[in-house]
Amino acid sequence: MAGDRALSEVAGVGPQLAGRLAGLGLERETDLLFHLPLRYEDRTCLTPLRQVRAGSGVQVEGRIVHREVRQGRQRMLLATLADDTGQITLRLFRFYPSQLSQFSPGRRLRCFGEVRPGPTGLEMAHPQCLDLADGASPPLPQSLTPIYPTTQGLGQARLSRLIGAALERLQEGTLELADLLPASDLFPTLRNALITIHAPAPGEPLQALIEGYHPAVQRLAQEELLAHHLALARVNRARARQRAPALDDPDGKVSRLLATLPFEPTGAQLRVIDDIRHDLARRQPMRRLLQGDVGSGKTVVAAAALVTATATGHQAAIVAPTEILAEQHYQTLSEYLAPLGIEPVWLAGKVQGRARSEVLERLAGDAAVAVGTHALFQKAVAFRDLALVIVDEQHRFGVHQRLALADKGRKGSLQPHQLVMTATPIPRTLAMTAYAGLDISVLDELPPGRKPVTTVAASQQRRPEVIARLRQALSERRQAYWVCPLIEESELLEAEAAETRARELARELAEFRVGLIHGRMKASEKQAVMADFNAGAIGLLVATTVIEVGVDVPNASLMIIENAERLGLSQLHQLRGRVGRGSDQAACVLLYKPPLGETARARLEVMRETTDGFVIAEKDLELRGPGEVLGTRQTGALRFRIADLARDEALLDRVQHLATRLDEQQARQLIERWIGPAEQFVDV
Ligand code: ADP
Ligand code: MG
């Protein structure tokens, strides 16, 4: 990158400007070249005034023939610009005295602006004007004018000039950018791609440039994806140097576990158990993500992993994000593991005093399996020999918490193995990049006999019909959920809404028992309600989205979701997964408040059409974009400057291939260009 200077060293860039540029992530001259335009203006030609049409940005040239200042609620400057073919009104809502003279009759101006219809014909509001001295007509630009994203205190003109200067240096060769990708007929060279993007010729397809489908932008996106791919490869190489205890199951305990289950494991379960067993047998720490749709049977896989890890005397832990979910795991795993003589130890925040001391003692001693909440992450907890950590529903945990538990297990230079289980099906393409450094297994087969949940969308006006249907189901001794999701971003308001709804429904359905569960209840209250619902004593459970994860009551076969139009696809899918776990045909009613916006309509449509979590995740990606799909809490997820995983999926294969053709030096340069100092990727 010969000739590349820090921006603070560029003439005319003082500390203040340098600071503002840094705010946009622009530190060096080459960074300017990777700051892409938001849109373009066509100033390459002049439009005769008679041909000007409303709705587009045009450039015109003419003489001011009339000017007036309107007094009113707001002072306003109106001027009429005329050429040989026609005239147009220029309107300024705010103006300086200097502009008053700029618009004096007789002055010649070149104006660029958006044209719209006004009370007396076409007008331009606040045009950008260039004064033309008598007879002069400066040359028009040869290329389209880029408009860049900018920031407070940094004007468009100034930023454009800086970027333009860097581009000029690139063109004349005083600023060099190494072209690290092999030449290809699909994409332009880096230099040409940048020139096309910053100074497109008038005929270039602008929409493609702006949306990023243009080969010039694709060239950059590809390079950025490649840089991330290479950085990831470094992470993986570093991981390969880490050590973990090799775990095996010499007495075939996993086979015994599977033989005692009340059902046959699915092919997918067996396959994933095998993946994990293979990982655990190695002296490198496993870092595996298990994606399995709701109800796909992840708990069995977790049990097999726990059994493998503890078969030769090491310890293993499984952590869940909520107490309800952790408790459910505790119960299920206690059953699964009992025939093998393994009794899990339970730790949650509410375990206090003597009980807690005893648990801590057992964890430091002979306990094999621990089940709990993030309480297992606490400082005071010390394991004797933690060799495997399973984290369920990872999207609720920060990456840092995950690492904290891994640290607990660190024994000398040994790291525990890690399995992360998520019920949020993330499109494969996204998962590879978003969960950098994790291997991925997918439970892509549901246990047999499941009937897909029938889903309908109904406007709130049809509530009476829905109540009738609910009454029918309850009278057949089936159970149901009524979900009141977040209406405002407040747990308190959400809880209140659920309380109100529960009272109403209890009145309307007086012959049945209606329960309530929400995030503001005490853990013990929640558990009591869940126990009653589990036992069938409660027919209808009114809930906030706290039931989203982990609740498993097979007899519940009807779910009504209020305000469904406000929920994202993944969340709707998670909620709906709570029904359809038993043998009854299950149904889900999505109640919405009309009128429906376009995205909401599209979402409800997807929910009606499919129950496949991966299809839903792909659609979610299309409708919302990757940032949203992963959620804001997803601290480990990558952000891109130019690439867009939904748009650029097709590039990923090529990126893998290209990665094998670069040498160490080129890889390093690419990582530095796009991500930052390469050194940070050697330590995980
Ligand atoms: P997940 O955690 O992936 O949502 P669970 O592990 O809670 O799914 O399993 C969902 C339900 O399916 C449970 O009731 C479980 O007993 C049952 N189940 C799991 N595996 C099988 C299987 N192979 N055959 C039949 N039922 C199964
Ligand atoms: Mg589960």
XYZ file of C-alpha atoms and ligand atoms in Angstrom:
712
model
C 0.000 0.000 0.000
C 2.648 2.409 -1.061
C 1.819 6.075 -0.642
C -0.891 5.474 1.963
C -0.819 8.203 4.605
C -2.604 8.654 7.882
C -5.352 11.202 7.248
C -3.975 13.472 9.969
C -0.882 13.876 7.771
C -2.846 14.948 4.716
C -2.621 18.672 3.977
C -5.660 20.559 5.225
C -6.744 17.881 7.708
C -6.442 19.256 11.224
C -6.983 17.315 14.451
C -10.695 18.172 14.563
C -11.381 16.966 11.041
C -9.208 13.904 11.601
C -11.322 13.127 14.672
C -14.557 13.360 12.703
C -13.170 11.180 9.955
C -12.085 8.633 12.551
C -15.690 8.647 13.770
C -16.610 7.232 10.370
C -13.866 4.638 10.657
C -11.631 6.575 8.283
C -8.039 6.693 9.501
C -5.944 6.384 6.369
C -6.202 7.532 2.775
C -7.004 4.023 1.599
C -9.903 3.902 4.080
C -11.431 6.765 2.125
C -11.504 4.567 -0.950
C -13.542 1.938 0.875
C -16.106 4.476 2.064
C -18.842 3.839 -0.469
C -21.480 6.284 -1.750
C -25.069 6.068 -0.597
C -26.344 7.329 -3.933
C -25.393 9.354 -6.971
C -26.429 12.564 -8.678
C -26.216 13.036 -12.390
C -24.538 16.354 -13.074
C -22.983 15.286 -16.334
C -25.526 17.104 -18.458
C -27.766 20.150 -18.510
C -31.484 19.754 -19.018
C -33.281 22.446 -21.030
C -35.970 23.881 -18.745
C -38.769 22.879 -21.076
C -37.766 19.192 -20.664
C -37.597 19.249 -16.882
C -40.066 16.848 -15.214
C -41.108 16.546 -11.590
C -39.690 13.790 -9.454
C -36.033 13.612 -10.366
C -32.829 15.478 -9.649
C -31.784 17.577 -12.619
C -29.218 20.178 -13.491
C -30.273 23.336 -15.306
C -28.595 26.568 -16.346
C -30.224 29.962 -16.828
C -30.653 33.596 -15.850
C -32.644 34.949 -12.907
C -35.549 36.948 -14.290
C -37.484 37.593 -11.118
C -36.868 37.607 -7.365
C -39.039 38.323 -4.377
C -38.987 37.828 -0.623
C -42.329 36.583 0.726
C -43.190 37.730 4.200
C -45.465 35.505 6.146
C -45.211 33.124 9.018
C -41.859 32.298 7.510
C -39.716 34.532 5.321
C -39.077 32.879 2.000
C -37.010 33.665 -1.060
C -38.585 32.959 -4.442
C -36.736 33.410 -7.719
C -37.507 32.555 -11.306
C -34.782 31.043 -13.455
C -35.243 31.096 -17.232
C -33.406 29.727 -20.245
C -34.317 29.911 -23.937
C -36.838 27.085 -23.559
C -38.747 27.794 -20.342
C -38.552 28.697 -16.678
C -38.667 27.254 -13.186
C -39.210 28.592 -9.647
C -36.406 28.362 -7.101
C -37.600 28.385 -3.490
C -35.526 28.940 -0.343
C -37.180 28.638 3.048
C -34.112 29.910 4.838
C -31.497 32.148 3.297
C -28.543 34.383 3.946
C -28.144 37.957 2.724
C -25.466 36.694 0.317
C -28.043 34.456 -1.313
C -30.298 37.433 -1.833
C -27.702 38.925 -4.144
C -26.884 35.559 -5.724
C -30.487 35.459 -6.903
C -30.665 39.058 -8.197
C -32.271 39.410 -11.590
C -29.732 39.186 -14.362
C -27.411 36.762 -12.558
C -26.595 33.492 -14.326
C -26.658 30.274 -12.317
C -26.197 26.554 -12.765
C -28.566 24.763 -10.362
C -28.941 21.155 -9.312
C -31.928 19.959 -7.345
C -34.987 17.820 -7.003
C -37.921 19.053 -9.072
C -41.470 19.033 -7.787
C -44.760 20.630 -8.708
C -45.547 23.926 -6.973
C -48.492 26.323 -6.960
C -47.372 28.064 -10.163
C -45.521 25.316 -12.000
C -42.398 23.245 -11.380
C -40.006 24.272 -8.627
C -36.708 23.405 -7.009
C -36.387 23.836 -3.260
C -32.932 24.748 -1.997
C -31.055 23.988 -5.209
C -27.277 23.731 -5.094
C -26.111 26.662 -7.209
C -22.956 27.586 -8.998
C -22.503 31.260 -10.014
C -21.632 31.682 -13.640
C -19.765 34.856 -14.467
C -20.797 36.447 -17.728
C -20.502 34.008 -20.575
C -18.525 31.446 -18.557
C -19.624 27.843 -18.472
C -17.262 25.586 -16.530
C -16.971 22.051 -17.894
C -19.474 19.492 -16.669
C -18.206 16.466 -14.735
C -17.570 13.378 -16.868
C -18.877 11.015 -14.231
C -21.798 10.808 -11.828
C -21.436 12.627 -8.517
C -21.313 10.328 -5.490
C -23.072 11.285 -2.263
C -21.410 9.766 0.791
C -22.679 8.874 4.220
C -21.253 11.493 6.539
C -21.487 12.695 10.084
C -22.217 15.750 12.204
C -19.717 18.486 11.487
C -18.352 16.937 8.318
C -19.922 18.395 5.197
C -20.584 16.405 2.054
C -18.419 18.723 -0.039
C -15.431 18.352 2.239
C -15.673 14.585 2.485
C -16.159 14.307 -1.289
C -13.068 16.407 -1.904
C -10.972 14.179 0.347
C -12.237 10.994 -1.256
C -11.849 12.533 -4.705
C -8.215 13.403 -3.933
C -7.480 9.847 -2.780
C -9.136 8.501 -5.918
C -7.042 10.817 -8.052
C -3.883 9.574 -6.380
C -5.010 6.016 -7.023
C -5.587 6.816 -10.690
C -2.250 8.536 -11.197
C -0.439 5.806 -9.299
C 0.978 7.733 -6.337
C -1.332 5.780 -4.001
C -1.036 2.070 -4.599
C -3.405 -0.640 -3.477
C -2.186 -4.179 -3.834
C -4.651 -6.217 -5.849
C -4.677 -9.376 -3.803
C -7.274 -11.372 -5.690
C -6.375 -13.199 -8.875
C -7.687 -11.534 -12.031
C -11.063 -12.803 -13.125
C -13.427 -12.080 -15.957
C -16.347 -11.920 -13.527
C -15.065 -8.977 -11.556
C -13.027 -5.870 -12.338
C -9.633 -5.248 -10.750
C -9.649 -3.550 -7.374
C -8.502 -0.266 -8.899
C -11.173 -0.307 -11.591
C -13.849 -1.370 -9.139
C -13.054 1.609 -6.905
C -13.022 4.026 -9.830
C -16.386 2.731 -11.040
C -17.876 3.045 -7.573
C -16.616 6.549 -6.806
C -16.871 7.995 -10.295
C -19.289 5.969 -12.387
C -19.651 6.772 -16.070
C -23.105 8.151 -16.939
C -24.294 4.825 -18.391
C -23.529 2.661 -15.319
C -26.517 0.854 -13.784
C -26.917 2.984 -10.675
C -29.424 0.821 -8.864
C -27.038 -2.121 -9.017
C -24.251 0.059 -7.652
C -26.368 1.334 -4.791
C -27.819 -2.049 -3.892
C -24.494 -3.767 -4.299
C -25.235 -6.225 -7.101
C -22.874 -4.421 -9.459
C -19.682 -6.410 -10.189
C -17.609 -3.507 -8.864
C -19.262 -3.725 -5.421
C -19.285 -7.500 -5.551
C -15.540 -7.352 -6.108
C -15.150 -5.527 -2.790
C -17.694 -7.656 -0.940
C -15.831 -10.729 -2.047
C -12.583 -9.328 -0.762
C -14.129 -8.467 2.575
C -15.656 -11.925 2.969
C -12.333 -13.439 2.055
C -10.593 -11.352 4.702
C -13.019 -12.646 7.343
C -12.608 -16.169 6.128
C -8.834 -15.882 6.442
C -9.067 -14.317 9.901
C -11.269 -17.197 10.941
C -8.763 -19.680 9.612
C -6.200 -18.072 11.909
C -8.527 -18.435 14.864
C -8.948 -22.083 14.015
C -5.237 -22.650 13.698
C -4.739 -21.099 17.126
C -7.428 -23.357 18.481
C -5.684 -26.345 17.034
C -2.797 -25.567 19.379
C -5.034 -25.648 22.457
C -5.338 -28.847 24.434
C -8.270 -30.562 26.109
C -8.657 -33.890 27.889
C -9.433 -36.698 25.452
C -12.703 -38.248 26.606
C -14.010 -41.679 25.775
C -16.629 -44.140 26.791
C -14.845 -47.479 27.106
C -17.785 -49.332 28.712
C -20.407 -48.293 26.169
C -22.447 -46.172 28.570
C -23.929 -44.120 25.739
C -25.328 -47.286 24.148
C -26.900 -48.168 27.486
C -28.374 -44.695 27.751
C -29.924 -44.924 24.298
C -31.251 -48.408 25.006
C -33.121 -47.243 28.101
C -34.910 -44.327 26.398
C -38.648 -44.805 25.880
C -38.149 -44.145 22.149
C -35.742 -44.875 19.318
C -33.277 -42.051 18.665
C -33.699 -40.457 15.258
C -31.020 -40.832 12.605
C -30.137 -37.191 13.079
C -29.684 -37.633 16.831
C -27.394 -40.610 16.282
C -25.374 -38.725 13.710
C -24.867 -35.705 15.957
C -24.036 -37.869 18.969
C -21.386 -39.425 16.784
C -19.997 -35.997 15.746
C -19.700 -35.084 19.392
C -18.182 -38.354 20.472
C -15.598 -37.941 17.771
C -14.770 -34.392 18.953
C -14.544 -35.370 22.606
C -12.087 -38.150 21.869
C -9.585 -35.616 20.544
C -7.001 -33.715 22.523
C -8.286 -30.432 21.115
C -11.204 -28.651 22.724
C -14.490 -29.241 20.945
C -16.220 -26.017 19.900
C -19.451 -27.209 18.381
C -22.758 -25.522 17.715
C -25.765 -27.808 17.664
C -28.665 -26.326 15.796
C -31.908 -28.137 16.303
C -35.358 -26.845 15.742
C -37.722 -26.741 18.694
C -38.761 -30.283 19.538
C -35.972 -31.900 17.531
C -34.689 -33.675 20.648
C -31.544 -31.821 21.643
C -31.789 -33.016 25.246
C -31.025 -36.602 24.275
C -27.929 -35.417 22.445
C -26.890 -33.393 25.490
C -27.382 -36.447 27.699
C -25.176 -38.555 25.440
C -22.466 -35.884 25.547
C -22.662 -35.685 29.357
C -22.390 -39.447 29.631
C -19.389 -39.603 27.308
C -17.621 -36.811 29.159
C -18.108 -38.365 32.573
C -17.559 -42.001 31.621
C -13.939 -41.915 32.773
C -14.435 -39.777 35.860
C -14.334 -36.203 34.526
C -17.105 -33.684 35.197
C -19.600 -32.057 32.824
C -22.068 -29.194 33.179
C -25.120 -28.004 31.291
C -26.325 -24.433 31.635
C -29.619 -22.887 30.557
C -30.603 -19.214 30.424
C -33.714 -19.338 32.615
C -34.557 -21.167 35.765
C -37.614 -22.786 34.212
C -35.597 -24.186 31.376
C -32.754 -25.284 33.641
C -35.231 -26.997 35.954
C -36.795 -28.789 33.022
C -33.361 -30.014 31.982
C -32.691 -31.115 35.509
C -35.847 -33.215 35.591
C -35.418 -34.731 32.143
C -31.725 -35.431 32.551
C -32.257 -36.932 35.992
C -34.632 -39.418 34.353
C -32.385 -40.115 31.376
C -29.272 -40.585 33.503
C -30.801 -42.524 36.425
C -30.376 -45.982 34.834
C -26.632 -45.267 34.601
C -26.452 -44.322 38.254
C -25.702 -40.675 37.516
C -27.460 -38.163 39.755
C -27.067 -34.595 38.483
C -26.349 -31.752 40.899
C -28.676 -28.750 40.679
C -27.511 -25.158 41.073
C -29.538 -21.997 40.511
C -29.667 -18.572 42.118
C -32.353 -19.663 44.541
C -30.201 -22.453 45.951
C -28.872 -20.689 49.053
C -27.303 -21.275 52.433
C -26.553 -24.830 53.539
C -27.927 -26.364 50.362
C -25.639 -24.189 48.315
C -22.557 -25.037 50.362
C -23.339 -28.695 49.892
C -23.678 -28.280 46.153
C -20.392 -26.375 45.958
C -18.728 -29.126 47.928
C -20.029 -31.795 45.605
C -18.899 -29.822 42.543
C -15.427 -29.643 44.035
C -15.710 -33.323 44.843
C -17.418 -36.375 43.444
C -20.274 -34.837 41.379
C -20.277 -35.998 37.763
C -22.949 -33.815 36.128
C -24.088 -30.309 37.066
C -27.274 -28.721 35.754
C -28.151 -25.086 36.368
C -28.428 -21.478 35.384
C -25.743 -18.849 35.089
C -25.291 -19.392 38.834
C -22.794 -22.020 37.689
C -20.658 -19.189 36.279
C -20.222 -17.507 39.652
C -16.782 -16.974 41.106
C -17.334 -19.128 44.183
C -18.074 -22.180 42.057
C -15.049 -24.392 41.544
C -15.157 -27.720 39.768
C -12.864 -30.610 40.497
C -12.332 -31.468 36.851
C -14.745 -29.880 34.413
C -14.164 -31.395 30.994
C -17.329 -30.459 29.092
C -19.609 -27.432 29.161
C -22.950 -27.510 27.368
C -24.733 -24.214 26.932
C -28.372 -24.399 25.881
C -30.104 -21.642 23.929
C -26.900 -19.807 23.401
C -28.517 -16.700 21.928
C -29.520 -15.716 25.428
C -25.998 -15.796 26.718
C -23.206 -13.450 25.805
C -20.136 -14.949 24.301
C -18.234 -13.735 27.351
C -20.319 -15.755 29.760
C -19.705 -18.792 27.646
C -15.984 -18.193 27.861
C -16.193 -17.600 31.619
C -17.494 -21.095 32.162
C -14.828 -22.477 29.897
C -12.285 -20.735 32.110
C -13.658 -22.503 35.164
C -12.729 -25.780 33.672
C -9.237 -24.734 32.744
C -6.951 -27.178 34.402
C -3.333 -26.413 33.840
C -3.100 -25.971 30.110
C -6.242 -28.000 29.433
C -9.490 -26.415 28.268
C -12.928 -27.960 28.627
C -14.817 -28.992 25.531
C -17.826 -26.861 24.609
C -21.150 -27.653 23.033
C -23.542 -24.820 22.307
C -27.141 -25.746 21.599
C -29.516 -23.361 19.929
C -33.117 -23.709 18.874
C -32.877 -20.650 16.665
C -32.285 -22.090 13.263
C -29.768 -19.814 11.662
C -29.302 -20.131 7.936
C -26.175 -22.124 7.243
C -24.486 -19.347 5.356
C -24.971 -16.999 8.245
C -24.036 -19.502 10.909
C -20.646 -20.189 9.361
C -19.698 -16.593 9.625
C -21.709 -15.495 12.627
C -20.510 -18.275 14.882
C -16.937 -17.822 13.903
C -14.808 -20.677 15.082
C -17.582 -23.137 15.885
C -18.171 -26.388 14.036
C -21.804 -26.948 13.266
C -24.096 -29.947 13.616
C -27.725 -29.838 12.652
C -30.610 -31.946 13.953
C -32.521 -31.824 10.718
C -35.087 -34.495 11.462
C -37.964 -34.312 13.919
C -38.923 -37.372 15.985
C -41.481 -39.470 14.093
C -45.210 -39.011 14.468
C -45.193 -35.247 14.806
C -47.981 -33.591 12.899
C -47.128 -30.096 11.725
C -49.001 -27.422 13.658
C -51.895 -26.013 11.639
C -51.590 -22.251 11.621
C -54.169 -19.587 10.848
C -53.995 -15.821 10.995
C -57.100 -14.031 12.245
C -57.910 -10.389 12.736
C -58.775 -9.351 16.301
C -62.335 -8.827 15.167
C -62.679 -12.588 15.018
C -61.869 -12.981 18.698
C -65.316 -14.426 19.560
C -64.736 -17.310 17.120
C -61.321 -17.885 18.640
C -62.817 -18.010 22.148
C -65.402 -20.518 20.953
C -62.657 -22.700 19.557
C -60.695 -22.401 22.766
C -63.744 -23.411 24.820
C -64.222 -26.441 22.592
C -60.600 -27.549 23.007
C -60.645 -27.062 26.781
C -63.874 -29.018 27.123
C -62.135 -31.907 25.326
C -59.543 -31.722 28.116
C -56.900 -30.385 25.783
C -54.691 -27.599 27.076
C -53.878 -24.247 25.531
C -51.569 -21.242 25.710
C -52.619 -17.652 25.264
C -49.544 -15.529 24.595
C -49.492 -11.762 25.148
C -46.192 -10.591 23.724
C -44.323 -7.439 24.444
C -46.400 -4.434 23.548
C -43.958 -1.872 24.834
C -40.334 -2.503 25.672
C -41.175 -3.015 29.309
C -41.444 -6.170 31.301
C -43.749 -4.400 33.742
C -46.248 -3.302 31.104
C -46.055 -6.694 29.518
C -46.815 -8.347 32.829
C -49.749 -6.004 33.389
C -51.145 -6.722 29.941
C -50.933 -10.435 30.654
C -52.599 -10.003 34.054
C -55.470 -8.059 32.519
C -55.887 -10.614 29.770
C -55.828 -13.509 32.238
C -58.615 -11.877 34.302
C -60.728 -11.306 31.199
C -60.277 -14.822 29.920
C -60.970 -16.287 33.352
C -64.325 -14.444 33.279
C -65.159 -15.518 29.744
C -64.138 -19.116 30.335
C -65.399 -19.356 33.887
C -65.867 -23.128 33.723
C -62.105 -23.731 33.238
C -59.042 -22.959 35.283
C -56.928 -20.177 33.802
C -53.319 -19.724 34.932
C -50.889 -16.876 34.449
C -47.140 -16.767 34.046
C -44.888 -13.805 33.351
C -41.366 -12.583 33.849
C -42.072 -10.538 36.976
C -43.306 -13.435 39.033
C -41.001 -15.039 41.571
C -39.255 -18.159 40.365
C -41.144 -20.256 42.914
C -44.502 -18.869 41.727
C -43.595 -19.587 38.129
C -42.593 -23.104 39.023
C -45.850 -23.719 40.875
C -47.865 -22.543 37.870
C -45.818 -24.653 35.484
C -46.257 -27.679 37.714
C -50.053 -27.199 37.685
C -50.073 -26.788 33.937
C -47.873 -29.851 33.526
C -50.226 -31.874 35.671
C -53.247 -30.711 33.680
C -54.803 -28.831 36.599
C -54.645 -25.597 34.606
C -56.391 -25.712 31.237
C -55.433 -22.375 29.768
C -52.099 -20.737 30.484
C -51.892 -17.027 29.791
C -48.258 -16.122 29.307
C -45.842 -13.507 28.152
C -43.004 -14.608 25.943
C -41.307 -16.248 28.947
C -42.639 -19.536 27.664
C -40.672 -19.084 24.515
C -37.920 -21.462 25.453
C -37.962 -24.926 26.828
C -41.504 -25.450 27.989
C -42.589 -28.962 27.130
C -46.178 -29.974 27.865
C -47.268 -32.553 25.277
C -50.990 -32.236 26.079
C -51.002 -28.552 25.104
C -52.213 -28.482 21.547
C -53.621 -25.006 20.958
C -51.793 -21.717 21.020
C -53.194 -18.261 20.526
C -50.681 -15.477 19.959
C -51.919 -11.929 20.340
C -50.316 -9.040 18.488
C -48.640 -11.587 16.300
C -47.967 -8.879 13.732
C -45.415 -7.334 16.073
C -43.260 -10.403 16.457
C -40.377 -11.495 14.299
C -40.526 -14.805 12.495
C -37.990 -16.544 14.690
C -39.850 -15.608 17.811
C -43.193 -16.732 16.406
C -41.567 -19.983 15.450
C -40.123 -20.473 18.932
C -43.495 -19.808 20.503
C -45.363 -22.089 18.165
C -42.882 -24.854 18.935
C -44.479 -25.158 22.396
C -47.438 -26.964 20.844
C -47.472 -30.011 18.606
C -45.371 -32.087 20.999
C -48.037 -34.669 21.672
C -50.155 -36.957 19.523
C -53.064 -34.505 19.029
C -53.238 -32.372 15.921
C -52.067 -28.994 17.197
C -53.148 -25.563 16.059
C -51.848 -22.036 16.341
C -53.919 -18.896 15.890
C -52.062 -15.695 15.081
C -54.255 -12.814 16.177
C -53.395 -9.512 14.581
C -54.604 -5.972 14.704
C -55.504 -4.666 11.256
C -54.364 -3.007 9.096
C -51.337 -5.161 8.437
C -48.141 -3.649 7.063
C -46.406 -5.387 4.212
C -43.673 -7.058 6.248
C -46.121 -8.204 8.912
C -48.367 -9.667 6.249
C -45.427 -11.460 4.667
C -44.390 -12.882 8.052
C -47.815 -14.230 8.936
C -47.974 -15.752 5.476
C -44.667 -17.561 6.023
C -45.924 -18.871 9.373
C -49.059 -20.253 7.742
C -47.123 -21.892 4.952
C -44.322 -23.692 6.748
C -43.243 -25.150 10.062
C -39.673 -25.773 8.924
C -37.419 -23.672 11.130
C -34.738 -23.346 8.499
C -37.117 -22.118 5.834
C -38.442 -19.651 8.395
C -34.958 -18.478 9.271
C -34.115 -17.925 5.600
C -37.279 -15.879 5.157
C -36.514 -13.957 8.301
C -33.134 -13.140 6.884
C -34.751 -11.858 3.697
C -37.320 -9.793 5.536
C -35.113 -8.356 8.235
C -31.456 -8.723 7.338
C -28.760 -10.580 9.238
C -28.249 -8.134 12.104
C -31.824 -8.549 13.192
C -31.923 -12.284 12.776
C -29.005 -12.680 15.112
C -30.392 -10.197 17.589
C -28.623 -7.309 19.207
C -27.395 -9.452 22.066
C -25.412 -11.476 19.638
C -22.102 -9.970 20.626
C -20.105 -12.604 18.844
C -21.693 -11.927 15.479
C -19.674 -10.276 12.772
C -20.446 -6.995 11.131
C -19.481 -6.215 7.604
C -18.664 -2.923 5.929
C -19.697 -3.806 2.421
C -20.635 -7.472 2.260
C -24.182 -8.533 3.072
C -24.637 -12.214 3.769
C -28.168 -12.339 2.455
C -27.172 -10.645 -0.782
C -23.746 -12.168 -1.243
C -24.372 -15.783 -0.361
C -23.375 -16.776 -3.885
C -19.872 -15.453 -3.307
C -19.105 -17.736 -0.373
C -18.038 -20.765 -2.414
C -15.661 -18.676 -4.442
C -14.272 -17.147 -1.277
C -13.416 -20.605 0.076
C -11.652 -21.408 -3.148
C -9.743 -18.119 -3.273
C -8.570 -18.610 0.290
C -6.488 -21.583 -0.808
C -4.695 -19.535 -3.450
C -3.288 -16.736 -1.292
C 0.064 -16.844 0.433
C 0.659 -15.829 4.040
C 1.761 -12.330 3.131
C -1.318 -11.656 0.976
C -3.626 -13.068 3.617
C -2.102 -10.781 6.185
C -2.533 -7.732 3.973
C -6.168 -8.562 3.308
C -6.967 -9.016 6.976
C -5.296 -5.727 7.790
C -7.121 -3.901 5.029
C -10.560 -5.070 6.113
C -10.455 -6.002 9.758
C -7.430 -4.629 11.513
C -4.087 -5.780 12.856
C -3.776 -9.458 12.070
C -2.144 -10.217 15.429
C -5.444 -10.080 17.247
C -6.523 -13.243 15.499
C -3.925 -15.525 16.889
C -5.405 -15.624 20.368
C -8.870 -17.023 20.943
P -35.593 -29.654 21.990
O -34.848 -29.373 23.256
O -34.683 -29.914 20.835
O -36.629 -28.658 21.676
P -36.461 -31.952 23.457
O -35.146 -32.563 23.714
O -37.105 -31.187 24.546
O -36.358 -31.026 22.160
O -37.419 -33.068 22.905
C -38.747 -32.741 22.548
C -39.664 -33.896 22.822
O -39.389 -34.940 21.911
C -39.515 -34.467 24.198
O -40.799 -34.710 24.702
C -38.743 -35.760 23.987
O -39.099 -36.741 24.915
C -39.182 -36.162 22.601
N -38.185 -36.920 21.821
C -36.875 -36.624 21.706
N -36.255 -37.502 20.881
C -37.210 -38.347 20.443
C -37.210 -39.480 19.552
N -36.096 -39.898 18.944
N -38.386 -40.111 19.350
C -39.512 -39.674 19.944
N -39.588 -38.645 20.793
C -38.446 -37.970 21.055
Mg -34.632 -27.921 24.673
